[in-house]
Amino acid sequence: MTYNEDFMKRAVDISRRALTEPGTEPFGAVVVKDGRIIGEGLNHSLANFDPTSHGEVEAIRDACRSLKCVDLTGCDMYTSCEPCAMCVATMEVAGISRLYYASSMGQAGRAFATLTRDERHPIDVDRLRALAGSLIEERDMPAEQHLDREAVEIVEAWVKMKKEN
């Protein structure tokens, strides 16, 4: 599939809802399959008290519910802003095949920089990018591993169960 301006306009229109809808931020997205929108999302992080409620993630959730699957291979993502590392990871896990975006993170970041910390939900985009790709022992957040044997046994039992069905 190639770029379709109507789908990008829809993503931007969804982001515009943040101008009148409390608890939202101006990031909208649509998931497209075979030339039709199958999922839409608007950032509801503040309204839902959910830092994962970004427009892209919400559009993926909506598309997966619509198709009753978790594999969006062959689908395109249109989003009003270049996705953050969390959204990129979600797109990769879901199998999104192509991304089209409107504003860059730099462009959005310059606009957000004029807000005080209390007026926004701050994300350090550069730090997030670095952390998302680093090994767990290289991250700033302290992390410890415990009960791995028990957890791995469950994962292995689940895999065995899936192979037998």
Coordinates of N, CA, C and O in Angstrom, one line a residue, residues 78-145:
Y78 N -1.0 5.3 10.5 CA -1.0 6.8 10.2 C -1.1 7.5 11.6 O -2.0 7.2 12.3
T79 N -0.2 8.4 11.9 CA -0.2 9.0 13.2 C 0.1 10.5 13.0 O 0.9 10.9 12.1
S80 N -0.5 11.3 13.9 CA -0.3 12.7 13.8 C 1.1 13.2 14.3 O 1.5 14.3 14.0
C81 N 1.8 12.3 14.9 CA 3.2 12.7 15.4 C 4.1 11.4 15.3 O 3.6 10.3 15.6
E82 N 5.3 11.6 15.1 CA 6.3 10.5 15.1 C 6.2 9.8 16.4 O 6.2 10.4 17.5
P83 N 6.0 8.5 16.4 CA 5.8 7.7 17.6 C 7.0 7.7 18.6 O 8.1 7.7 18.1
C84 N 6.7 7.6 19.8 CA 7.7 7.4 20.9 C 8.2 6.0 20.8 O 7.7 5.1 20.1
A85 N 9.3 5.7 21.6 CA 9.8 4.3 21.6 C 8.8 3.3 22.1 O 8.8 2.2 21.6
M86 N 8.0 3.6 23.0 CA 7.0 2.7 23.5 C 6.0 2.3 22.4 O 5.7 1.1 22.2
C87 N 5.6 3.3 21.6 CA 4.6 3.1 20.5 C 5.3 2.3 19.4 O 4.7 1.4 18.8
V88 N 6.6 2.6 19.1 CA 7.3 1.9 18.1 C 7.4 0.4 18.5 O 7.2 -0.5 17.7
A89 N 7.7 0.1 19.8 CA 7.8 -1.2 20.3 C 6.4 -1.9 20.1 O 6.4 -3.1 19.7
T90 N 5.4 -1.3 20.5 CA 4.0 -1.8 20.3 C 3.7 -2.1 18.9 O 3.1 -3.2 18.6
M91 N 4.1 -1.2 18.0 CA 3.8 -1.4 16.6 C 4.6 -2.6 16.1 O 4.1 -3.5 15.3
E92 N 5.8 -2.8 16.5 CA 6.6 -4.0 16.1 C 6.0 -5.3 16.7 O 5.9 -6.2 15.9
V93 N 5.6 -5.3 17.9 CA 5.0 -6.5 18.5 C 3.8 -6.9 17.8 O 3.5 -8.0 17.5
A94 N 3.0 -5.8 17.4 CA 1.7 -6.1 16.7 C 1.9 -6.4 15.2 O 1.0 -7.0 14.6
G95 N 3.0 -6.1 14.7 CA 3.3 -6.5 13.3 C 2.9 -5.4 12.3 O 2.8 -5.7 11.1
I96 N 2.8 -4.1 12.7 CA 2.5 -3.0 11.8 C 3.6 -3.0 10.7 O 4.8 -3.1 11.0
S97 N 3.2 -3.0 9.5 CA 4.1 -3.1 8.4 C 4.7 -1.8 7.9 O 5.8 -1.7 7.4
R98 N 4.0 -0.6 8.1 CA 4.5 0.6 7.5 C 3.9 1.8 8.4 O 2.8 1.7 8.9
L99 N 4.7 2.8 8.5 CA 4.4 4.0 9.3 C 4.4 5.2 8.5 O 5.3 5.4 7.7
Y100 N 3.3 6.0 8.7 CA 3.3 7.4 8.1 C 3.0 8.3 9.2 O 2.1 8.0 10.0
Y101 N 3.7 9.4 9.4 CA 3.5 10.3 10.5 C 3.5 11.8 10.0 O 4.1 12.1 9.0
A102 N 2.9 12.6 10.8 CA 2.8 14.1 10.4 C 3.9 14.8 11.1 O 5.0 14.9 10.5
S103 N 3.7 15.3 12.3 CA 4.8 16.1 12.9 C 5.9 15.2 13.4 O 5.6 14.0 13.7
S104 N 7.1 15.7 13.4 CA 8.2 14.9 14.0 C 8.2 15.1 15.5 O 7.5 16.0 16.0
M105 N 8.9 14.3 16.2 CA 9.1 14.4 17.7 C 9.7 15.8 18.0 O 9.3 16.4 19.0
G106 N 10.7 16.2 17.2 CA 11.3 17.5 17.4 C 10.3 18.6 17.3 O 10.3 19.6 18.1
Q107 N 9.5 18.6 16.3 CA 8.5 19.6 16.1 C 7.5 19.7 17.3 O 7.2 20.7 17.8
A108 N 7.0 18.5 17.7 CA 6.1 18.5 18.8 C 6.8 18.9 20.1 O 6.2 19.6 21.0
G109 N 8.0 18.4 20.3 CA 8.8 18.7 21.5 C 9.0 20.2 21.6 O 9.0 20.8 22.8
R110 N 9.3 20.9 20.5 CA 9.4 22.4 20.6 C 8.2 23.1 21.1 O 8.2 24.0 21.9
A111 N 7.0 22.6 20.7 CA 5.7 23.2 21.2 C 5.5 22.8 22.6 O 5.2 23.7 23.4
F112 N 5.8 21.6 23.0 CA 5.6 21.2 24.4 C 6.6 21.9 25.4 O 6.3 22.0 26.5
A113 N 7.7 22.2 24.9 CA 8.8 22.9 25.7 C 8.3 24.2 26.3 O 8.8 24.6 27.3
T114 N 7.3 24.8 25.7 CA 6.8 26.1 26.2 C 5.9 25.9 27.5 O 5.6 26.9 28.1
L115 N 5.5 24.7 27.7 CA 4.6 24.4 28.9 C 5.5 24.2 30.1 O 6.6 23.7 30.1
T116 N 4.9 24.5 31.3 CA 5.6 24.1 32.5 C 5.4 22.6 32.8 O 4.5 22.0 32.2
R117 N 6.2 22.1 33.7 CA 6.1 20.7 34.0 C 4.7 20.3 34.5 O 4.2 19.2 34.2
D118 N 4.0 21.2 35.2 CA 2.7 20.9 35.8 C 1.6 20.9 34.7 O 0.5 20.4 34.9
E119 N 1.9 21.5 33.6 CA 0.9 21.6 32.5 C 1.0 20.5 31.5 O 0.2 20.4 30.6
R120 N 1.9 19.6 31.6 CA 2.1 18.5 30.7 C 2.5 17.2 31.3 O 2.9 17.2 32.5
H121 N 2.4 16.2 30.6 CA 2.9 14.9 30.9 C 4.2 14.7 30.3 O 4.3 14.4 29.1
P122 N 5.3 15.0 31.0 CA 6.6 15.1 30.3 C 7.2 13.7 30.0 O 7.1 12.7 30.7
I123 N 7.8 13.6 28.8 CA 8.5 12.5 28.3 C 9.8 12.9 27.8 O 9.9 13.8 26.9
D124 N 10.9 12.4 28.3 CA 12.2 12.7 27.8 C 12.4 11.7 26.6 O 12.8 10.5 26.8
V125 N 12.2 12.1 25.4 CA 12.2 11.3 24.2 C 13.5 10.7 24.0 O 13.6 9.5 23.7
D126 N 14.6 11.4 24.1 CA 15.9 10.9 23.9 C 16.3 9.9 24.9 O 16.9 8.8 24.6
R127 N 16.0 10.1 26.1 CA 16.3 9.1 27.2 C 15.5 7.8 27.0 O 16.0 6.7 27.1
L128 N 14.2 8.0 26.6 CA 13.4 6.8 26.3 C 13.9 6.0 25.2 O 13.9 4.7 25.3
R129 N 14.3 6.6 24.1 CA 14.9 5.9 23.0 C 16.1 5.1 23.4 O 16.3 4.0 23.1
A130 N 17.0 5.7 24.2 CA 18.2 5.0 24.7 C 17.9 3.9 25.6 O 18.5 2.8 25.4
L131 N 17.0 4.1 26.5 CA 16.6 3.0 27.4 C 15.9 1.8 26.8 O 16.2 0.7 27.1
A132 N 15.1 2.1 25.8 CA 14.3 1.1 25.2 C 15.2 0.1 24.4 O 14.8 -1.1 24.4
G133 N 16.3 0.5 24.0 CA 17.2 -0.4 23.2 C 18.3 -1.0 24.1 O 19.1 -1.8 23.6
S134 N 18.4 -0.6 25.3 CA 19.5 -1.1 26.1 C 19.2 -2.4 26.9 O 18.1 -2.7 27.1
L135 N 20.3 -3.1 27.2 CA 20.1 -4.3 28.0 C 19.7 -3.9 29.4 O 20.0 -2.8 29.9
I136 N 19.0 -4.8 30.1 CA 18.4 -4.5 31.4 C 19.5 -4.0 32.4 O 19.3 -3.1 33.2
E137 N 20.7 -4.7 32.4 CA 21.8 -4.3 33.3 C 22.4 -2.9 33.0 O 23.1 -2.4 33.8
E138 N 22.1 -2.4 31.8 CA 22.6 -1.1 31.4 C 21.7 0.1 31.7 O 22.0 1.3 31.6
R139 N 20.5 -0.2 32.2 CA 19.5 0.8 32.5 C 19.7 1.5 33.8 O 20.3 0.9 34.7
D140 N 19.2 2.7 34.0 CA 19.3 3.5 35.2 C 18.4 2.8 36.3 O 18.8 2.9 37.5
M141 N 17.3 2.3 35.9 CA 16.3 1.8 36.9 C 16.9 0.5 37.5 O 17.2 -0.5 36.8
P142 N 17.0 0.4 38.8 CA 17.5 -0.8 39.5 C 16.6 -2.0 39.1 O 15.4 -1.8 39.1
A143 N 17.1 -3.1 38.8 CA 16.3 -4.3 38.5 C 17.0 -5.6 39.1 O 18.2 -5.7 39.0
E144 N 16.2 -6.5 39.6 CA 16.7 -7.7 40.2 C 15.9 -8.9 39.6 O 14.7 -8.7 39.5
Q145 N 16.5 -10.0 39.4 CA 15.7 -11.2 38.9 C 15.5 -12.1 40.1 O 16.5 -12.5 40.8

